[in-house]
CSV table of C-alpha atoms and ligand atoms in Angstrom, one decimal:
chain,number,residue,atom,x,y,z
S,202,MET,CA,170.7,134.7,125.0
S,203,LEU,CA,170.0,133.3,129.0
S,204,GLU,CA,167.7,136.4,129.4
S,205,LYS,CA,165.8,134.9,126.4
S,206,LEU,CA,165.9,131.8,128.1
S,207,ALA,CA,164.4,133.0,130.9
S,208,GLU,CA,161.9,134.1,129.0
S,209,ILE,CA,160.8,130.8,126.5
S,210,LYS,CA,161.2,129.4,130.3
S,211,SER,CA,158.2,131.7,132.0
S,212,LYS,CA,156.4,131.4,129.1
S,213,ALA,CA,156.3,127.8,128.9
S,214,ILE,CA,155.3,126.6,132.2
S,215,ASP,CA,152.7,129.0,131.9
S,216,GLU,CA,150.7,127.7,128.7
S,217,LEU,CA,151.7,124.3,131.0
S,218,SER,CA,149.4,125.1,133.6
S,219,ASN,CA,146.3,126.0,131.3
S,220,LEU,CA,146.6,123.4,129.3
S,221,SER,CA,143.4,121.3,128.9
S,222,ASP,CA,144.1,117.9,126.8
S,223,LEU,CA,146.5,116.0,125.5
S,224,ARG,CA,146.3,117.2,122.2
S,225,GLU,CA,147.0,121.2,123.3
S,226,LEU,CA,150.2,118.8,125.6
S,227,GLU,CA,151.2,117.3,122.7
S,228,ALA,CA,151.2,121.3,120.4
S,229,TRP,CA,153.4,122.6,123.7
S,230,ARG,CA,156.2,119.9,123.8
S,231,VAL,CA,155.7,121.2,119.8
S,232,ARG,CA,156.2,124.6,120.5
S,233,TYR,CA,158.5,124.1,123.3
S,234,LEU,CA,160.8,121.0,122.5
S,235,GLY,CA,160.2,120.4,118.8
S,236,LYS,CA,162.9,121.2,116.0
S,237,LYS,CA,161.2,124.7,114.6
S,238,SER,CA,161.2,125.7,118.5
S,239,GLU,CA,163.2,128.7,120.2
S,240,LEU,CA,165.4,126.6,122.7
S,241,THR,CA,166.0,123.8,119.8
S,242,GLN,CA,167.3,126.8,117.2
S,243,ILE,CA,169.8,128.7,120.9
S,244,LEU,CA,171.3,124.8,121.0
S,245,ARG,CA,172.3,124.5,117.5
S,246,GLY,CA,173.3,127.8,117.6
S,247,LEU,CA,175.8,127.4,120.6
S,248,ALA,CA,179.2,127.0,118.6
S,249,SER,CA,178.7,130.2,116.5
S,250,LEU,CA,179.1,131.6,120.5
S,251,PRO,CA,182.2,133.0,122.1
S,252,LEU,CA,184.1,130.7,123.7
S,253,GLU,CA,182.6,132.2,127.6
S,254,GLU,CA,179.0,132.6,126.6
S,255,ARG,CA,179.1,129.3,125.1
S,256,LYS,CA,179.3,127.7,128.9
S,257,ALA,CA,176.4,129.8,130.4
S,258,VAL,CA,174.0,129.2,127.4
S,259,SER,CA,174.7,126.2,126.9
S,260,ALA,CA,174.7,125.3,130.5
S,261,SER,CA,171.4,127.0,130.9
S,262,ALA,CA,169.7,125.8,128.0
S,263,ASN,CA,170.4,121.9,128.6
S,264,GLU,CA,169.0,122.5,132.2
S,265,LEU,CA,165.7,123.7,130.5
S,266,LYS,CA,165.6,121.2,128.0
S,267,ALA,CA,165.6,118.6,131.3
S,268,PHE,CA,163.5,121.0,132.5
S,269,PHE,CA,161.1,120.6,129.4
S,270,GLU,CA,161.2,117.2,129.1
S,271,THR,CA,160.3,116.3,132.7
S,272,SER,CA,157.6,118.7,133.1
S,273,HIS,CA,155.5,116.7,130.0
S,274,ARG,CA,156.2,114.3,131.3
S,275,GLU,CA,154.6,114.3,134.6
S,276,ASN,CA,151.9,116.2,132.1
S,277,LYS,CA,151.5,113.9,130.1
S,278,GLU,CA,150.4,111.3,134.0
S,279,SER,CA,147.9,114.1,134.8
S,280,LEU,CA,146.3,114.4,131.7
S,281,LYS,CA,145.8,110.7,131.2
S,282,GLU,CA,144.7,110.5,134.7
S,283,ARG,CA,142.4,113.2,134.2
S,284,THR,CA,140.4,111.9,130.9
S,285,TYR,CA,139.8,108.6,132.3
S,286,ARG,CA,138.4,109.7,135.6
S,287,ASP,CA,136.6,112.6,133.5
S,288,LEU,CA,135.0,109.0,131.0
S,289,GLU,CA,134.1,106.9,134.2
S,290,THR,CA,131.7,109.5,136.0
S,291,THR,CA,130.3,110.3,132.1
S,292,VAL,CA,129.8,106.0,132.1
S,293,LYS,CA,127.9,105.6,135.3
S,294,GLY,CA,126.5,108.5,135.0
S,295,GLU,CA,125.1,107.2,131.4
S,296,LYS,CA,124.6,104.4,132.8
S,297,ILE,CA,121.7,102.1,131.6
S,298,ASP,CA,118.5,101.3,133.8
S,299,VAL,CA,117.5,97.8,132.5
S,300,THR,CA,114.4,97.4,135.3
S,301,LEU,CA,112.8,99.4,133.1
S,302,PRO,CA,110.0,99.1,131.4
S,303,GLY,CA,110.3,99.2,127.5
S,304,ARG,CA,108.0,101.6,125.7
S,305,PRO,CA,104.7,99.7,124.2
S,306,ILE,CA,104.5,99.4,120.6
S,307,PRO,CA,100.1,100.7,120.1
S,308,LEU,CA,98.4,97.5,119.1
S,309,GLY,CA,96.1,97.3,116.0
S,310,ARG,CA,93.2,95.2,116.2
S,311,LEU,CA,90.1,93.9,114.0
S,312,HIS,CA,87.5,95.7,113.0
S,313,PRO,CA,83.8,94.8,115.3
S,314,THR,CA,83.2,93.8,111.8
S,315,THR,CA,85.6,91.7,110.0
S,316,GLN,CA,85.8,89.5,113.9
S,317,MET,CA,82.0,89.0,113.7
S,318,LEU,CA,82.7,88.0,110.1
S,319,ARG,CA,85.0,85.6,110.7
S,320,LYS,CA,82.8,84.3,113.8
S,321,ILE,CA,79.9,83.7,111.7
S,322,CYS,CA,82.2,81.7,109.1
S,323,ASP,CA,83.9,80.0,111.8
S,324,ILE,CA,80.4,78.5,113.1
S,325,PHE,CA,79.7,77.3,109.6
S,326,VAL,CA,82.9,76.3,108.4
S,327,ALA,CA,82.2,74.4,112.3
S,328,LEU,CA,79.0,72.7,110.3
S,329,GLY,CA,80.4,71.6,106.2
S,330,PHE,CA,80.0,74.6,104.8
S,331,GLN,CA,82.4,76.5,102.5
S,332,VAL,CA,83.4,80.1,102.6
S,333,VAL,CA,83.3,82.0,99.3
S,334,GLU,CA,83.0,85.7,97.8
S,335,GLY,CA,81.5,88.1,94.6
S,336,PRO,CA,81.7,90.2,92.7
S,337,GLU,CA,80.2,94.1,94.5
S,338,VAL,CA,78.9,95.7,91.6
S,339,GLU,CA,77.2,93.0,90.0
S,340,TRP,CA,74.7,92.2,86.4
S,341,ASP,CA,70.6,92.7,87.3
S,342,TYR,CA,71.1,89.4,85.9
S,343,TYR,CA,72.6,87.5,89.0
S,344,ASN,CA,71.0,90.0,91.5
S,345,PHE,CA,67.6,89.5,89.8
S,346,GLU,CA,66.4,88.5,87.3
S,347,ALA,CA,66.9,84.8,88.4
S,348,LEU,CA,66.0,85.2,91.9
S,349,ASN,CA,62.6,85.2,90.6
S,350,ILE,CA,62.8,89.5,90.8
S,351,PRO,CA,61.8,90.8,86.6
S,352,PRO,CA,62.0,93.9,86.1
S,353,ASP,CA,58.3,95.1,87.2
S,354,HIS,CA,58.6,93.1,90.1
S,355,PRO,CA,57.0,94.2,93.1
S,356,ALA,CA,59.2,93.1,95.1
S,357,ARG,CA,62.2,95.2,93.5
S,358,ASP,CA,61.0,98.1,95.9
S,359,MET,CA,62.8,95.5,99.0
S,360,PHE,CA,66.0,96.8,97.5
S,361,ALA,CA,66.8,100.3,96.7
S,362,THR,CA,68.9,99.9,94.3
S,363,PHE,CA,72.4,102.0,92.8
S,364,TRP,CA,72.5,101.2,89.0
S,365,ILE,CA,75.7,101.9,87.0
S,366,ASP,CA,75.4,103.9,84.0
S,367,ALA,CA,75.5,101.2,81.2
S,368,GLU,CA,76.2,101.9,77.2
S,369,SER,CA,72.9,102.0,75.9
S,370,GLY,CA,72.4,98.1,74.6
S,371,GLN,CA,74.5,96.9,77.9
S,372,ARG,CA,73.3,94.6,80.4
S,373,PRO,CA,72.5,96.8,83.4
S,374,MET,CA,74.4,96.6,86.3
S,375,LEU,CA,73.8,97.4,89.9
S,376,LEU,CA,76.3,97.3,93.2
S,377,ARG,CA,74.6,93.9,94.7
S,378,THR,CA,71.3,94.7,97.2
S,379,HIS,CA,72.5,91.4,98.6
S,380,THR,CA,74.6,88.4,99.3
S,381,SER,CA,72.2,87.1,96.4
S,382,PRO,CA,73.5,87.0,93.1
S,383,MET,CA,76.3,84.8,94.3
S,384,GLN,CA,73.4,81.7,94.9
S,385,ILE,CA,73.4,82.0,91.5
S,386,ARG,CA,77.1,82.2,90.7
S,387,VAL,CA,77.6,79.1,92.6
S,388,MET,CA,75.1,77.0,91.5
S,389,GLU,CA,75.7,78.1,87.6
S,390,ARG,CA,79.2,76.4,88.2
S,391,THR,CA,79.0,73.3,91.1
S,392,ARG,CA,76.8,70.5,90.9
S,393,PRO,CA,75.4,69.6,94.1
S,394,PRO,CA,75.4,69.0,97.1
S,395,VAL,CA,76.0,72.6,97.5
S,396,ARG,CA,77.1,74.3,100.8
S,397,VAL,CA,78.7,78.2,100.8
S,398,VAL,CA,78.3,80.4,103.0
S,399,VAL,CA,79.6,84.3,101.1
S,400,PRO,CA,80.4,87.5,103.2
S,401,GLY,CA,80.7,90.4,101.3
S,402,LYS,CA,79.7,94.8,101.4
S,403,VAL,CA,76.1,94.9,99.9
S,404,TYR,CA,74.9,98.3,99.1
S,405,ARG,CA,71.1,99.8,99.4
S,406,TYR,CA,70.3,103.2,98.5
S,407,GLU,CA,68.5,104.7,101.0
S,408,ALA,CA,68.4,108.2,103.6
S,409,THR,CA,71.5,106.6,106.4
S,410,ASP,CA,70.3,106.6,110.2
S,411,ALA,CA,71.0,104.8,113.3
S,412,THR,CA,69.3,101.7,111.6
S,413,HIS,CA,70.7,102.5,108.0
S,414,GLU,CA,73.0,102.5,106.0
S,415,SER,CA,73.9,102.2,102.7
S,416,MET,CA,76.9,100.3,103.0
S,417,PHE,CA,77.0,96.5,105.2
S,418,TYR,CA,77.5,93.7,105.5
S,419,GLN,CA,75.3,90.0,104.9
S,420,ILE,CA,75.9,86.5,105.3
S,421,GLU,CA,74.6,84.3,103.2
S,422,GLY,CA,74.1,80.9,103.4
S,423,LEU,CA,73.1,78.0,100.5
S,424,ALA,CA,73.0,74.1,100.7
S,425,VAL,CA,71.9,72.3,98.1
S,426,ASP,CA,71.8,68.3,97.8
S,427,GLU,CA,69.1,65.5,97.4
S,428,HIS,CA,66.5,65.5,99.8
S,429,THR,CA,67.8,68.2,101.2
S,430,THR,CA,64.9,70.1,103.7
S,431,PHE,CA,63.3,72.2,105.9
S,432,SER,CA,63.9,70.4,109.0
S,433,ASP,CA,67.7,70.7,107.5
S,434,LEU,CA,67.0,74.5,107.1
S,435,LYS,CA,65.5,74.5,111.4
S,436,GLY,CA,68.3,72.2,112.4
S,437,THR,CA,71.1,74.7,110.7
S,438,LEU,CA,70.5,78.4,112.1
S,439,TYR,CA,69.4,76.7,115.0
S,440,GLU,CA,72.8,75.2,116.1
S,441,PHE,CA,74.1,78.5,114.6
S,442,ALA,CA,72.2,81.0,117.1
S,443,LYS,CA,73.1,78.1,120.1
S,444,ARG,CA,77.3,78.9,119.3
S,445,LEU,CA,77.0,82.7,118.4
S,446,PHE,CA,74.3,83.1,120.9
S,447,GLY,CA,74.5,80.9,123.9
S,448,GLU,CA,72.6,77.3,124.8
S,449,GLU,CA,69.8,78.8,126.2
S,450,ARG,CA,68.2,80.2,123.6
S,451,GLN,CA,65.2,79.9,121.9
S,452,VAL,CA,64.7,80.6,118.0
S,453,ARG,CA,61.1,81.0,116.5
S,454,PHE,CA,60.6,80.7,112.6
S,455,ARG,CA,57.8,82.7,110.4
S,456,CYS,CA,56.7,83.1,108.1
S,457,ASP,CA,57.8,85.8,105.8
S,458,TYR,CA,58.6,86.4,102.0
S,459,PHE,CA,61.3,86.3,99.0
S,460,PRO,CA,60.4,85.8,95.6
S,461,PHE,CA,63.7,83.1,95.7
S,462,VAL,CA,62.5,80.6,98.2
S,463,GLU,CA,59.2,78.7,99.0
S,464,PRO,CA,58.6,78.2,101.8
S,465,GLY,CA,60.3,81.7,102.9
S,466,VAL,CA,60.6,82.6,106.9
S,467,GLU,CA,62.5,85.1,108.9
S,468,MET,CA,63.7,83.3,112.0
S,469,ALA,CA,64.2,85.5,115.6
S,470,ILE,CA,65.8,84.8,119.3
S,471,ASP,CA,64.2,85.6,122.1
S,472,CYS,CA,65.7,88.4,123.6
S,473,MET,CA,68.6,88.2,125.5
S,474,VAL,CA,68.5,91.4,127.5
S,475,CYS,CA,64.3,90.6,129.0
S,476,GLY,CA,64.8,86.7,128.3
S,477,GLY,CA,61.1,87.2,126.6
S,478,SER,CA,59.2,88.8,128.6
S,479,GLY,CA,59.0,92.5,126.6
S,480,CYS,CA,61.9,94.8,126.2
S,481,ARG,CA,63.2,98.4,124.8
S,482,LEU,CA,65.5,96.2,122.4
S,483,CYS,CA,62.8,94.0,121.3
S,484,SER,CA,60.4,96.4,120.7
S,485,GLY,CA,58.9,94.9,124.1
S,486,THR,CA,57.7,91.4,121.6
S,487,GLY,CA,60.4,89.4,123.6
S,488,TRP,CA,61.4,89.0,120.0
S,489,ILE,CA,64.5,89.8,117.9
S,490,GLU,CA,64.9,88.6,114.1
S,491,ILE,CA,68.3,87.9,112.9
S,492,LEU,CA,67.7,86.7,109.4
S,493,GLY,CA,66.0,86.2,106.1
S,494,ALA,CA,65.6,82.2,104.9
S,495,GLY,CA,63.3,79.4,103.0
S,496,MET,CA,63.9,76.8,100.5
S,497,VAL,CA,65.7,77.6,97.2
S,498,HIS,CA,62.7,77.6,94.9
S,499,PRO,CA,62.1,75.4,92.4
S,500,ASP,CA,62.6,78.2,89.5
S,501,VAL,CA,65.4,78.5,90.6
S,502,LEU,CA,66.7,75.3,90.2
S,503,ARG,CA,66.3,75.0,87.6
S,504,ARG,CA,67.3,78.1,85.9
S,505,VAL,CA,70.3,76.4,86.8
S,506,ASP,CA,69.4,73.1,85.3
S,507,TYR,CA,69.6,71.5,89.0
S,508,ASP,CA,66.4,69.0,88.3
S,509,PRO,CA,64.0,69.9,91.3
S,510,GLU,CA,62.6,66.8,91.3
S,511,VAL,CA,65.8,64.8,92.2
S,512,TYR,CA,67.7,68.5,94.9
S,513,THR,CA,66.5,70.5,97.5
S,514,GLY,CA,68.2,73.5,99.2
S,515,PHE,CA,68.1,76.1,101.7
S,516,ALA,CA,69.6,79.4,101.8
S,517,PHE,CA,69.5,81.6,104.3
S,518,GLY,CA,70.6,85.8,104.3
S,519,LEU,CA,71.6,88.2,107.6
S,520,GLY,CA,72.2,91.1,107.8
S,521,LEU,CA,76.5,90.7,110.1
S,522,GLU,CA,76.0,95.0,111.9
S,523,ARG,CA,72.2,93.7,113.8
S,524,ILE,CA,74.0,91.6,115.3
S,525,PRO,CA,77.0,93.0,117.3
S,526,MET,CA,74.1,96.3,118.0
S,527,LEU,CA,72.5,93.4,119.7
S,528,MET,CA,75.5,92.1,122.0
S,529,TYR,CA,76.9,95.1,123.0
S,530,GLY,CA,73.9,97.3,123.0
S,531,ILE,CA,75.3,99.2,119.6
S,532,ASP,CA,72.7,101.9,118.9
S,533,ASP,CA,73.7,103.7,115.2
S,534,ILE,CA,75.1,101.2,112.5
S,535,ARG,CA,76.6,104.6,111.5
S,536,LEU,CA,79.4,104.7,114.0
S,537,PHE,CA,80.8,100.5,111.9
S,538,TYR,CA,81.6,103.2,109.0
S,539,SER,CA,82.8,106.7,110.6
S,540,ASN,CA,86.6,105.6,111.6
S,541,ASP,CA,85.7,106.8,115.0
S,542,LEU,CA,89.2,105.3,117.5
S,543,ARG,CA,87.1,105.5,120.3
S,544,PHE,CA,84.1,103.2,119.5
S,545,LEU,CA,87.1,101.6,117.1
S,546,ARG,CA,89.4,100.7,120.0
S,547,GLN,CA,86.2,99.3,122.1
S,548,PHE,CA,86.4,95.7,120.2
C,806,LIG,N1,68.4,88.3,100.1
C,806,LIG,C1,67.2,88.1,101.1
C,806,LIG,C2,67.5,89.9,101.9
C,806,LIG,O1,68.1,90.7,101.6
C,806,LIG,C3,68.0,87.9,102.5
C,806,LIG,C4,67.8,86.1,102.3
C,806,LIG,C5,68.6,85.7,101.7
C,806,LIG,C6,66.1,85.9,102.8
C,806,LIG,C7,68.2,83.5,101.3
C,806,LIG,C8,66.1,84.7,102.3
C,806,LIG,C9,66.6,83.9,101.3
C,806,LIG,O2,66.4,90.9,102.8
């Protein structure tokens, strides 16, 4: 029996030296001091031993029990300490450097067309115009007929048109070729005074190249009231040009033809690159055409029940992409809608 105790002791000491954490220590305690441990069994069985042997074994077993208890206590302390030390090193090693710069969140931006659209609309809003929008799928009536362009009118050649397949007997439908149909829609539903600008997409059935896209943006303007004159047209558009292109800009009006205005004009600004002496941007002329405009044709007014003897008005329409192209030296209109981020990120 004494040999057995010595065996237990050496095994226990052996295992004790290999413990690495408190959980293992607890298992060790159960193994050597628990109710089912060999040592406890021996202590329980003392009574059945002959007296002489009982004395010797009892002393030895109790001594071992006390030894185990002390060992357990001491190891518990040192293991606890080690655990704290380990934790401390981990925490120190993982400390957060709050002075590191954060990761930047990539910011989106508005498309250059949207930016320019807003800028131009803001200018007209400041001049007293309202912003309205209209349908891109349009009736032939609004896009052409009501604007003095009947089916056989040569002016239809100005607008290569995407037609929409109509069911037989239905009125002809198309993708609007300009924003001017909104002139009619606005006047049909309101009485003068009218002052609106209409930004939006328009469509032309044309081969695309550096200066032509099959979809692009226009901004239409319309002002109708009693006593609206050609001077109002000139004054408004001159003010617009100065606000958009700069105080020193010169403007030039020349005769042009659009069936829905009379007289019709085109407006140009003096070239911002050469200042008028002639360069590549202005093809040597010193002037850059910006928009078409004119006094609303009396027939157009009559069609929406405005009496041309009482009311007069002016209208204008400008191609939007041309303006950032001029301002930033963009030489291909197709860049706007090909979604190349290298292009878009510059704005
Ligand atoms: N709608 C014309 C175009 O697209 C421009 C224009 C608008 C001209 C209003 C005069 C008045 O070419």
